[in-house]
Short mmCIF file of C-alpha atoms in Angstrom, two decimals:
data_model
loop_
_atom_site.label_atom_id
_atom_site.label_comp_id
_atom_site.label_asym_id
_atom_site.label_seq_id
_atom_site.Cartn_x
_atom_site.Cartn_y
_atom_site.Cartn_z
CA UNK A 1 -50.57 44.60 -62.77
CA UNK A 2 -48.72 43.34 -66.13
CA UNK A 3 -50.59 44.64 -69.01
CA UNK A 4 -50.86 42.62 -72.21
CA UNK A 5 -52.47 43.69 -76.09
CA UNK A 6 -55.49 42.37 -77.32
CA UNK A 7 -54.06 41.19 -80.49
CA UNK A 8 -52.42 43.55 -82.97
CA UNK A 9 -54.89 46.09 -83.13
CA UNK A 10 -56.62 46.36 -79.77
CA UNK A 11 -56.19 47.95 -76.75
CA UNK A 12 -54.03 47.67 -74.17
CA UNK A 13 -55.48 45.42 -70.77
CA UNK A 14 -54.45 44.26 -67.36
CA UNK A 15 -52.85 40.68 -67.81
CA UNK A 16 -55.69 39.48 -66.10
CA UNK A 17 -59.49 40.76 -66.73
CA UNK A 18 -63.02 39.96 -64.46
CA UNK A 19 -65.88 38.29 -66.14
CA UNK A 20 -68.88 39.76 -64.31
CA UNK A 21 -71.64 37.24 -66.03
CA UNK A 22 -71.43 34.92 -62.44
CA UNK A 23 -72.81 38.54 -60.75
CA UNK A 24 -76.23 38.18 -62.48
CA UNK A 25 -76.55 34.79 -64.24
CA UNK A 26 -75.90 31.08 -64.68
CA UNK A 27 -74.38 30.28 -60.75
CA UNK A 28 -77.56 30.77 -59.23
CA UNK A 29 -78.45 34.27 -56.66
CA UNK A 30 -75.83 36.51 -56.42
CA UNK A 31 -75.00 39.38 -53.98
CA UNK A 32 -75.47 42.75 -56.34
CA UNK A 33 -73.29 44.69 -53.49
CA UNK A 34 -71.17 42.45 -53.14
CA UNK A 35 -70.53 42.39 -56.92
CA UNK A 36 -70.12 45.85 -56.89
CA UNK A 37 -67.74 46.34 -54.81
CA UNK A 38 -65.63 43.11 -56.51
CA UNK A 39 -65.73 45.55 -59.16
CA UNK A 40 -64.29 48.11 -57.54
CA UNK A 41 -61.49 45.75 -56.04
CA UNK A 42 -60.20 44.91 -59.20
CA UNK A 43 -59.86 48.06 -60.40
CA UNK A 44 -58.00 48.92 -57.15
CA UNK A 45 -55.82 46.58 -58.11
CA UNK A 46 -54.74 47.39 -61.63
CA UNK A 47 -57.67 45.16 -63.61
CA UNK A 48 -58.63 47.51 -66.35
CA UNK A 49 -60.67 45.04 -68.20
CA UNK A 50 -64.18 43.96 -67.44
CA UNK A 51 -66.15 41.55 -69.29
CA UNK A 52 -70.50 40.94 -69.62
CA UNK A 53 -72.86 40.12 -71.72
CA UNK A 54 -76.05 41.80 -72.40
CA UNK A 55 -78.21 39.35 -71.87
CA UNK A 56 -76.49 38.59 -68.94
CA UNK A 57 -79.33 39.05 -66.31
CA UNK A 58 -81.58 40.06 -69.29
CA UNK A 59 -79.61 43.33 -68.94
CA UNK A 60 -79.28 43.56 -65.30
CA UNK A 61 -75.11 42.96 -65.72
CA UNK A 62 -74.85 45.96 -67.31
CA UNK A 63 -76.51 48.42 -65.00
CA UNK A 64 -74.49 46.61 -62.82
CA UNK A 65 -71.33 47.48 -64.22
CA UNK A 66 -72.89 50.94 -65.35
CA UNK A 67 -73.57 51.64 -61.59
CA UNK A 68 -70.31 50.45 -60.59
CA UNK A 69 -68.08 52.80 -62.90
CA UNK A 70 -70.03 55.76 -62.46
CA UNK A 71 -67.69 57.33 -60.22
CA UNK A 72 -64.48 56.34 -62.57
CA UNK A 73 -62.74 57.76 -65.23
CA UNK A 74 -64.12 56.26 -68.39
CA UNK A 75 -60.98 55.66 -70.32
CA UNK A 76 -59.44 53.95 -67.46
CA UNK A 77 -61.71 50.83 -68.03
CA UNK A 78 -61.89 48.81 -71.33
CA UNK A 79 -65.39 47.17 -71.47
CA UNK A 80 -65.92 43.97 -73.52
CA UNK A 81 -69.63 43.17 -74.25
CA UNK A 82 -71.43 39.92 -76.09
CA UNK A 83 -74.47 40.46 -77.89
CA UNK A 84 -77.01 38.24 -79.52
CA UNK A 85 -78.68 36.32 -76.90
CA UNK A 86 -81.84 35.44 -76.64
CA UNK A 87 -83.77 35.24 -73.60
CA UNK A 88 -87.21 34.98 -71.80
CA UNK A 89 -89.34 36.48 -69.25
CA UNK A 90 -88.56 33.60 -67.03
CA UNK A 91 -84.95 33.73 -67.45
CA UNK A 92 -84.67 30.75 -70.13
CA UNK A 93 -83.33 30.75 -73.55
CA UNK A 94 -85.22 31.26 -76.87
CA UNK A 95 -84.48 28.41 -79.02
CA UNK A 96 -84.43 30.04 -82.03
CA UNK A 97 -80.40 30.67 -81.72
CA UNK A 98 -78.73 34.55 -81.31
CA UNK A 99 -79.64 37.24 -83.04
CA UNK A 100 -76.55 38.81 -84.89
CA UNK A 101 -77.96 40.54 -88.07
CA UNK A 102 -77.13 43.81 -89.15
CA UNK A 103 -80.74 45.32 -87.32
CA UNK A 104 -79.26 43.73 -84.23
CA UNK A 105 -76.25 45.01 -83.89
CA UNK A 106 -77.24 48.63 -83.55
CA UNK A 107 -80.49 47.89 -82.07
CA UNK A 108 -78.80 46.49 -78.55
CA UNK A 109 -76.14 48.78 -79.01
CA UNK A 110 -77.99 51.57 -78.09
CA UNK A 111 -79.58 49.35 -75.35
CA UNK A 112 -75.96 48.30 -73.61
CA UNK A 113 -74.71 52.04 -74.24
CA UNK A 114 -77.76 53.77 -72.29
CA UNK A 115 -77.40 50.50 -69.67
CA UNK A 116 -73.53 51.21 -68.98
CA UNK A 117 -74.11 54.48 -69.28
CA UNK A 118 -71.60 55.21 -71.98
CA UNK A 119 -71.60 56.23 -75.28
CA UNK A 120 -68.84 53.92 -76.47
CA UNK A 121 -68.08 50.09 -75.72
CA UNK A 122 -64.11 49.18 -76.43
CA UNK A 123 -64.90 45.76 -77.45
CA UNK A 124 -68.03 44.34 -79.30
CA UNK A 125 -68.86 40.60 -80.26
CA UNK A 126 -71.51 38.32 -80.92
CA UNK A 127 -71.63 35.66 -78.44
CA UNK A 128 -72.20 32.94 -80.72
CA UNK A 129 -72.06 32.35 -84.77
CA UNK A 130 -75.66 32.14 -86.19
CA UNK A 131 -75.16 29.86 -88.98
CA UNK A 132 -78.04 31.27 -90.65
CA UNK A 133 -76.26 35.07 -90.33
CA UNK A 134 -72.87 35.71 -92.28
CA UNK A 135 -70.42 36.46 -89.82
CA UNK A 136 -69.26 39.30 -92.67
CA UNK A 137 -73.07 40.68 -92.10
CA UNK A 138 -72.57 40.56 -88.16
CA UNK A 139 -69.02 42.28 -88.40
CA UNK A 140 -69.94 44.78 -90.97
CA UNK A 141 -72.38 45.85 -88.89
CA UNK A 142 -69.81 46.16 -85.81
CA UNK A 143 -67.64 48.10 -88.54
CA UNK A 144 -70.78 50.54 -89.31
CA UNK A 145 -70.75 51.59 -85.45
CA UNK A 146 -66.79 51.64 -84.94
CA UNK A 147 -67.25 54.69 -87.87
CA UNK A 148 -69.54 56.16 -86.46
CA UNK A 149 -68.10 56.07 -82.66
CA UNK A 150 -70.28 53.75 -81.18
CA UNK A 151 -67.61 50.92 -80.56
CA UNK A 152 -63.87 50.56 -80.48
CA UNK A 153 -63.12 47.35 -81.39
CA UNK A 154 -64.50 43.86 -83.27
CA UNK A 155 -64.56 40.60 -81.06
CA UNK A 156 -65.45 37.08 -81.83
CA UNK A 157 -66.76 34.47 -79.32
CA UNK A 158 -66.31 30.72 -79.84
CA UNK A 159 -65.93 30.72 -83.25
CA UNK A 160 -63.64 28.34 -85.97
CA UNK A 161 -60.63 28.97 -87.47
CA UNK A 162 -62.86 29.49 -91.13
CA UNK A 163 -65.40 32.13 -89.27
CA UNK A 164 -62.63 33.68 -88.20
CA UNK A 165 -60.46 34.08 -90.99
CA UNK A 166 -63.93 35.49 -92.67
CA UNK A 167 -64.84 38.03 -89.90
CA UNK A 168 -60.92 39.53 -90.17
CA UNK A 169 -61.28 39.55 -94.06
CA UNK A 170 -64.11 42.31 -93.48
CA UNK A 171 -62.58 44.27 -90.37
CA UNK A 172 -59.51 43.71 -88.07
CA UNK A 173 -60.33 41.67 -84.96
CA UNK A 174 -59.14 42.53 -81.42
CA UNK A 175 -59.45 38.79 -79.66
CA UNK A 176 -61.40 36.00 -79.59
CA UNK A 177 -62.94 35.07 -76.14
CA UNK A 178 -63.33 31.30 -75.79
CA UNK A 179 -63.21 28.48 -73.18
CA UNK A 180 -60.02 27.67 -72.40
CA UNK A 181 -58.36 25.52 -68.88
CA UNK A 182 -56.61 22.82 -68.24
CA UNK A 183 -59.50 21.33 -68.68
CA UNK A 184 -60.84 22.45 -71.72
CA UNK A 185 -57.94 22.89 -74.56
CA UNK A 186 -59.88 22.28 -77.90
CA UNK A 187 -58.53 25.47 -79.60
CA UNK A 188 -54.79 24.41 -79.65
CA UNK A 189 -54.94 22.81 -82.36
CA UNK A 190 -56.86 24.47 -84.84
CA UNK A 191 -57.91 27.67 -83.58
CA UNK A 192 -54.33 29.31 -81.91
CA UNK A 193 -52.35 28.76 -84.83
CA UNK A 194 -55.36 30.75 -86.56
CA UNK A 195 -55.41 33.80 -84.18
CA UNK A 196 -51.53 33.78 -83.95
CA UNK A 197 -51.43 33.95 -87.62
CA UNK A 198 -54.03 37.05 -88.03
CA UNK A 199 -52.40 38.73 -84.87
CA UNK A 200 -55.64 38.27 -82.60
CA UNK A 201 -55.90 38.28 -79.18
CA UNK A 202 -57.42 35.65 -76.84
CA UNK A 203 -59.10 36.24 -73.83
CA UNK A 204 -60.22 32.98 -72.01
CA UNK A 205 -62.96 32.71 -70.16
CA UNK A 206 -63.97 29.16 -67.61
CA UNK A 207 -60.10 29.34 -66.56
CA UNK A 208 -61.05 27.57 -63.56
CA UNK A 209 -63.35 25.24 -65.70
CA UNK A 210 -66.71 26.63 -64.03
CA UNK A 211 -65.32 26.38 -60.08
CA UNK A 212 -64.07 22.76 -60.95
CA UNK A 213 -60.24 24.12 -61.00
CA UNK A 214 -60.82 26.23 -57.68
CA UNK A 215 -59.74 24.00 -55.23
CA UNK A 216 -63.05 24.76 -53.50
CA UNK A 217 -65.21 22.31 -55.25
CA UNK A 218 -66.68 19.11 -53.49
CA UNK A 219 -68.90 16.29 -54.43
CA UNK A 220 -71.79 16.95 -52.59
CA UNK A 221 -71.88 20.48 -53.12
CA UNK A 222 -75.78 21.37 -53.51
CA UNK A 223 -76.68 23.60 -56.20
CA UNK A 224 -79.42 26.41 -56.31
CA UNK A 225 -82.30 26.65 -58.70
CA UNK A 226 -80.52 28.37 -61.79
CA UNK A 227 -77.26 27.34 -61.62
CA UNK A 228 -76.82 25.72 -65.07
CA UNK A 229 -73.50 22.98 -63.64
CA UNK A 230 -77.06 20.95 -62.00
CA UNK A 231 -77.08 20.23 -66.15
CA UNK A 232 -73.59 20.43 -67.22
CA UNK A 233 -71.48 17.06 -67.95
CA UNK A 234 -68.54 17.66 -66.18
CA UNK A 235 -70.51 18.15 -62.96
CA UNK A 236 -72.39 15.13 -63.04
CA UNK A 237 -72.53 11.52 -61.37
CA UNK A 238 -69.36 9.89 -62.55
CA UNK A 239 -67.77 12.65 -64.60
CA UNK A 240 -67.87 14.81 -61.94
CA UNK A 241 -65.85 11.86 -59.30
CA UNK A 242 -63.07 11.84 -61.78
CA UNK A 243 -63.03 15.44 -62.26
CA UNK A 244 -62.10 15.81 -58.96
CA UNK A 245 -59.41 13.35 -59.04
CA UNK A 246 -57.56 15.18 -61.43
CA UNK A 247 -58.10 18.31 -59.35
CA UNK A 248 -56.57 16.66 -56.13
CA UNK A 249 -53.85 15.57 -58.54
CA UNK A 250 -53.70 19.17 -59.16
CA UNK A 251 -53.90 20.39 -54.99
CA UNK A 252 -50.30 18.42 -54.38
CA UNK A 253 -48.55 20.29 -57.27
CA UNK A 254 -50.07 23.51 -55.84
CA UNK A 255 -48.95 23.40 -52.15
CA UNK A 256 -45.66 22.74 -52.95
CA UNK A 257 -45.67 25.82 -55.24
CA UNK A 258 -47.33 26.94 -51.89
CA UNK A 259 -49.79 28.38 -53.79
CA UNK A 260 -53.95 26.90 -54.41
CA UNK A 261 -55.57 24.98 -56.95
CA UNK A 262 -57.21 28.25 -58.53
CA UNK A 263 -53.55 30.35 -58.44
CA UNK A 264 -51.63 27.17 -60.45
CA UNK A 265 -54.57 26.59 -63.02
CA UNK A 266 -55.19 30.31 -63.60
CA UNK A 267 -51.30 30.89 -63.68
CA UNK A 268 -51.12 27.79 -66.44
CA UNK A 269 -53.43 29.73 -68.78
CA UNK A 270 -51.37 33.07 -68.14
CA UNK A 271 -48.48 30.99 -69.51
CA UNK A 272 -49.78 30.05 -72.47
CA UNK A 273 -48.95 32.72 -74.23
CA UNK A 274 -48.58 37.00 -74.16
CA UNK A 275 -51.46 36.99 -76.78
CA UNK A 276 -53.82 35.25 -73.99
CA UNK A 277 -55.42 36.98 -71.59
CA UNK A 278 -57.38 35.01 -68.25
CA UNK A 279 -60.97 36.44 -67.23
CA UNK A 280 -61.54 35.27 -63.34
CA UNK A 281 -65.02 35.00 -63.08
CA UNK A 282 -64.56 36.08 -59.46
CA UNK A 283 -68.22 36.89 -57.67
CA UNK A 284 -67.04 38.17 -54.37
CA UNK A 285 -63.68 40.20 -53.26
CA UNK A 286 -62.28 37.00 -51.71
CA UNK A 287 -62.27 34.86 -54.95
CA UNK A 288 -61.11 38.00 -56.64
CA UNK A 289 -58.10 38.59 -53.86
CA UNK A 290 -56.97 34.39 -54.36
CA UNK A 291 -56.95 35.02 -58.10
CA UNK A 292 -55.20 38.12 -58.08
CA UNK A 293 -52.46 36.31 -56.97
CA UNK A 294 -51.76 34.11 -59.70
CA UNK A 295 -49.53 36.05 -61.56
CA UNK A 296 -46.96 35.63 -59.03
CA UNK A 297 -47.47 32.07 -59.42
CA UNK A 298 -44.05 30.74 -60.96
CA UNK A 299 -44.34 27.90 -62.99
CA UNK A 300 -41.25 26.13 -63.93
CA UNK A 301 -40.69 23.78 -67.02
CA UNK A 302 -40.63 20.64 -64.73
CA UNK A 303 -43.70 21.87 -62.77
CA UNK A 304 -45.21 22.37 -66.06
CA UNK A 305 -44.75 18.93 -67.43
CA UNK A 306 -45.87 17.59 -64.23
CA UNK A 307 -49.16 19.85 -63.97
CA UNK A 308 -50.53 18.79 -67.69
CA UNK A 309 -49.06 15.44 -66.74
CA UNK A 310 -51.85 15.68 -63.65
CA UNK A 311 -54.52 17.11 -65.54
CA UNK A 312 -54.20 15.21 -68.87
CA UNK A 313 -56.79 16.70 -71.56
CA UNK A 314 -57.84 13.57 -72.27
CA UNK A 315 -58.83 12.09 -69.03
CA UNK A 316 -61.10 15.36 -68.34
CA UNK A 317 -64.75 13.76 -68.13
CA UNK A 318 -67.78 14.85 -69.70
CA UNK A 319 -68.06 17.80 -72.30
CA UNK A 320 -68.34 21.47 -71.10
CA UNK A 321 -71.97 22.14 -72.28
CA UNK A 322 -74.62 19.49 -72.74
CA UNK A 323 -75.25 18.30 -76.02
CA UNK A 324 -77.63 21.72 -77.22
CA UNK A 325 -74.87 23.66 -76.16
CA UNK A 326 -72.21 22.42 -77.41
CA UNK A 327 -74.02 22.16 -81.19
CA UNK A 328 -74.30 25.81 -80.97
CA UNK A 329 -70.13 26.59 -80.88
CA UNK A 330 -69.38 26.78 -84.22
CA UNK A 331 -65.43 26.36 -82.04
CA UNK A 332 -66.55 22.53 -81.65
CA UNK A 333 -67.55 21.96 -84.91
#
């Protein structure tokens, strides 16, 4: 597995990372052993970075991952964690936004450490910009526990180019993890020349656009209570026919790189750049096997300019969150 830097000052990762939030969360039940041992698959196989949330599973993500590593070296495995949401007993959202203050920060700290069972997390972030909450409050914080040995490394999540020239001006930051596919490039423009500039790292998460860039997608797919695409745009009605248009535009480019839908999109984002990193939100060792492949997914100039030629940004329809959500990315705004 190719390694790559997060950034200027973070640590080194596998060129491709696993985002376990899909193994509690958000795509309706999940298989907990099966998780685990998707886990363990990708560390087989050279994937050093792993990716959650805490409120992931209100917590249940991390004892996942916790349970999962307990038999491997702890330096071996770079753990990136968001903090700051909100949740309820019934597996809903507070509406009152993320909690990022200073109190915060080290209060679910210590819950994540004694969760993972760790006493150090390589990358920490807020998983969203509370516009009531400085992001130089939020990151000072993250700077208090990096002294005192709680925490590696700063991260940002879908946040603007002016948040993040704010959070670097109080502490070097590792990467940035935001949305970003073939259908979904709204940071080229303003936020990568930002990150490039400071020497941050990317790591992209929704590479394969939420299973709508997996090849494995169809139109009358049912979904399960708790799967949150029942409500997203790009899944619905209409949005969702031409979606899949562009994705069968996609499929002919693919089998004549002999390769699937998920291999050529994930491979796209790997070219990007050597300051990007992919996250495969793979929930099972299959998914994780078909995207492990990718990076020896060649992609041409010519098969390039026919690929974004297929999968235009601007014909993509529907946003990626509905409208709450996407009010909340201070990225969008």
């Amino acid at each position: 597995m190719e390694t790559r830097k997060l950034g200027r000052t973070g640590p080194a990762v596998s060129a491709l990372g696993l985002g376990a939030m899909g193994m509690s969360d958000f795509y309706g039940p999940a298989d907990e052993a099966e998780g685990v041992a998707t886990i363990h698959a990708a560390l087989d196989a050279g994937v050093n970075l792993i990716d959650t949330g805490d409120f992931y599973g209100s917590g249940h993500n991390e004892l996942m991952i916790g349970r999962a590593l307990r038999d491997h070296k702890r330096e071996d495995v770079v753990i990136s964690v968001k903090f700051g949401g909100m949740r309820t007993p019934g597996g809903g959202f507070q509406p009152v936004g993320v909690d990022v203050g200073a109190a915060a920060v080290k209060d679910r700290l210590a819950y994540t450490l004694r969760r993972l069972g760790t006493d150090y997390v390589d990358v920490y972030r807020p998983a969203r910009l509370n516009p009531a909450i400085p992001i130089e409050e939020t990151v000072g914080a993250i700077k208090e526990m990096i002294d005192e040995g709680y925490v590696r490394h700063v991260g940002l999540s879908e946040v603007g180019a002016e948040t993040i020239r704010k959070a670097a001006a109080v502490h070097p930051v590792a990467d940035l993890q935001i949305e970003y596919s073939l259908m979904s490039r709204g940071l080229e423009e303003r936020i990568l020349p930002v990150t490039r500039e400071l020497g941050i790292g990317v790591t992209a998460y929704g590479v394969l656009s939420r299973g709508l860039l997996s090849g494995h997608w169809r139109a009358d797919r049912e979904l399960s209570v708790g799967d949150f695409r029942g409500h997203a745009p790009r899944f619905q009605g209409e949005n969702l026919d031409a979606n899949l248009r562009l994705v069968e535009a996609l499929r002919e480019i693919a089998e004549e790189q002999e390769a699937t839908v998920a291999q050529v999109a994930i491979a796209w984002v790997l070219g990007r750049g050597d300051d990007i990193v992919p996250l495969v939100g793979a929930r099972t060792r299959e998914r994780l096997a078909e995207s492990l492949a990718a990076p020896r997914v060649t992609l041409t100039a010519r098969v390039l300019a026919r690929i974004e030629a297929a999968v235009p940004a601007e014909a993509v329809a529907g946003t990626r969150y509905n409208t709450g959500g996407m009010a909340s990315l201070d990225s969008e705004q």
